[in-house]
Coordinates of C-alpha atoms in Angstrom, one line a residue:
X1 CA 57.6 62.3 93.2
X2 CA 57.7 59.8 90.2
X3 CA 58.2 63.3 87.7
X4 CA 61.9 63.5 89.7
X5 CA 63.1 60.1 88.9
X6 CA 65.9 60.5 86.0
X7 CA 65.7 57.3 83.8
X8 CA 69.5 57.7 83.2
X9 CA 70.7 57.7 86.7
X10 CA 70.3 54.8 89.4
X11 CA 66.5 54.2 90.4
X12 CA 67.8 52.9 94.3
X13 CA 70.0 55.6 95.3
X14 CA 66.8 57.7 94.0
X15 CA 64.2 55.7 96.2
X16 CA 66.7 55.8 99.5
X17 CA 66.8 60.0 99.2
X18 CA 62.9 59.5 99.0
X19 CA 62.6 57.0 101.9
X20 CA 65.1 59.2 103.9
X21 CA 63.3 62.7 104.0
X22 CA 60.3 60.5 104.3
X23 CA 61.7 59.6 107.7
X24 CA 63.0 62.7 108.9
X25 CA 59.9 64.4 108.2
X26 CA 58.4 61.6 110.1
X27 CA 60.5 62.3 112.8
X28 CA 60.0 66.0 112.8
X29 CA 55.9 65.3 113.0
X30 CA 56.7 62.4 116.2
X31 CA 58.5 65.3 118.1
X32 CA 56.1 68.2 117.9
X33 CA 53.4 65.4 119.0
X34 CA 55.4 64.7 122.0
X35 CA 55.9 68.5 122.4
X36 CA 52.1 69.4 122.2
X37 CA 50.2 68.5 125.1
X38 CA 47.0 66.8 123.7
X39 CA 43.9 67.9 125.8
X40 CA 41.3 65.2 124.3
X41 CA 41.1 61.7 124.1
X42 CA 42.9 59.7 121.0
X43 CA 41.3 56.8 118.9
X44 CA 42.7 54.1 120.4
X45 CA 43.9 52.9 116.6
X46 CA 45.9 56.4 116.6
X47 CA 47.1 56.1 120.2
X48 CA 48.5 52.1 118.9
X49 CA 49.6 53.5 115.5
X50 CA 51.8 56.2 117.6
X51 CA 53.3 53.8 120.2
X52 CA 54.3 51.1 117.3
X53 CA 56.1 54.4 115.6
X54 CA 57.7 55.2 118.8
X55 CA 59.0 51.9 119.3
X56 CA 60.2 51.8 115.5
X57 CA 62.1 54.8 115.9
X58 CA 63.5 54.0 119.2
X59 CA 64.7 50.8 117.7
X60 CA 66.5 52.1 114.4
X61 CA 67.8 55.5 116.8
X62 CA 69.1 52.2 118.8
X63 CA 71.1 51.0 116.0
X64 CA 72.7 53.8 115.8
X65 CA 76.0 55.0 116.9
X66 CA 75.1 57.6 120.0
X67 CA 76.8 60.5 118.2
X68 CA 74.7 60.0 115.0
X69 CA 71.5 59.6 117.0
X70 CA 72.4 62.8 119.1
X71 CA 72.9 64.7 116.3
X72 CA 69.8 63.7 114.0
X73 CA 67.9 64.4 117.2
X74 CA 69.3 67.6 117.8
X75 CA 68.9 69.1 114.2
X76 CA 66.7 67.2 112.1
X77 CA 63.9 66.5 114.9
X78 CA 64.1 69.3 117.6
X79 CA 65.2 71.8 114.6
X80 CA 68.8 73.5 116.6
X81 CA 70.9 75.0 114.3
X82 CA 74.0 73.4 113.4
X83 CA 75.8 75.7 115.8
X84 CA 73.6 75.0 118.7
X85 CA 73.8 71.1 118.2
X86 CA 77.9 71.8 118.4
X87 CA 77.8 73.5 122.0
X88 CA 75.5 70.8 123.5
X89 CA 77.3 67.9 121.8
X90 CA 81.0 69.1 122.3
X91 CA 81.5 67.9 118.4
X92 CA 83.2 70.2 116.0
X93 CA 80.4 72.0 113.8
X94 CA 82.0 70.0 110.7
X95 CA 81.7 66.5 112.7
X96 CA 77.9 67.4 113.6
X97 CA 77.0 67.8 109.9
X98 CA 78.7 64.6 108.7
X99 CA 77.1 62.6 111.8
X100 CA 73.9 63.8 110.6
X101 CA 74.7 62.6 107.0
X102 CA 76.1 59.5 107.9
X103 CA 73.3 58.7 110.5
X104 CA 70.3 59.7 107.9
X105 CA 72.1 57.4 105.3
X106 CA 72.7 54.2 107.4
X107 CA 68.9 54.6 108.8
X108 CA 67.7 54.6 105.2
X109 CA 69.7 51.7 104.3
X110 CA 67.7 50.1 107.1
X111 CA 64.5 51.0 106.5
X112 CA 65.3 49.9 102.6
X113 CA 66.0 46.4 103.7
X114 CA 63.1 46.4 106.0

């Protein structure tokens, strides 16, 4: 929200935090779609709209390093504990959380230059 913005700190590291939990909450709503088994018929507008987000995803998760994208996935999307996503990942619990920070912040560097 505007009412969080500080005038005396930097206005772009303030609008990348935004555009990041944008994303992940994104994410979070494009996995509990795919979870849910729909049981009726989609506007085809929606049904377009959720392919071109599937795609978009799919291409930034792309530019990601595998162990980033593993561990967004793990935590962020399908909502495992940090514990959980270091037993299926083999990563220490430590490397987990700074693949997840350094994945979130390289994918809202590039959704800021896009």
């Amino acid at each position: 929200k505007l009412a969080s913005y500080d005038p005396l700190r930097p206005f772009t590291p303030w609008l990348a935090a935004i555009a990041r939990y944008r994303f992940v909450d994104h994410l979070r709503q494009v996995y509990r779609a795919e979870e849910q088994s729909l049981d009726h018929d989609l506007p085809v507008d929606s049904e377009e709209e959720a392919i071109a987000a599937r795609v978009s995803l799919e291409r930034l998760f792309a530019a990601l390093p595998e162990a980033q994208s593993r561990a967004i996935e793990l935590v962020k999307i399908e909502g495992r504990s940090i514990a959980e996503a270091s037993q299926s990942t083999g990563q220490s619990e430590s490397l987990v959380k700074v693949n997840i920070h350094r994945g979130l912040k390289r994918l809202a560097a590039m959704i800021e230059r896009a």
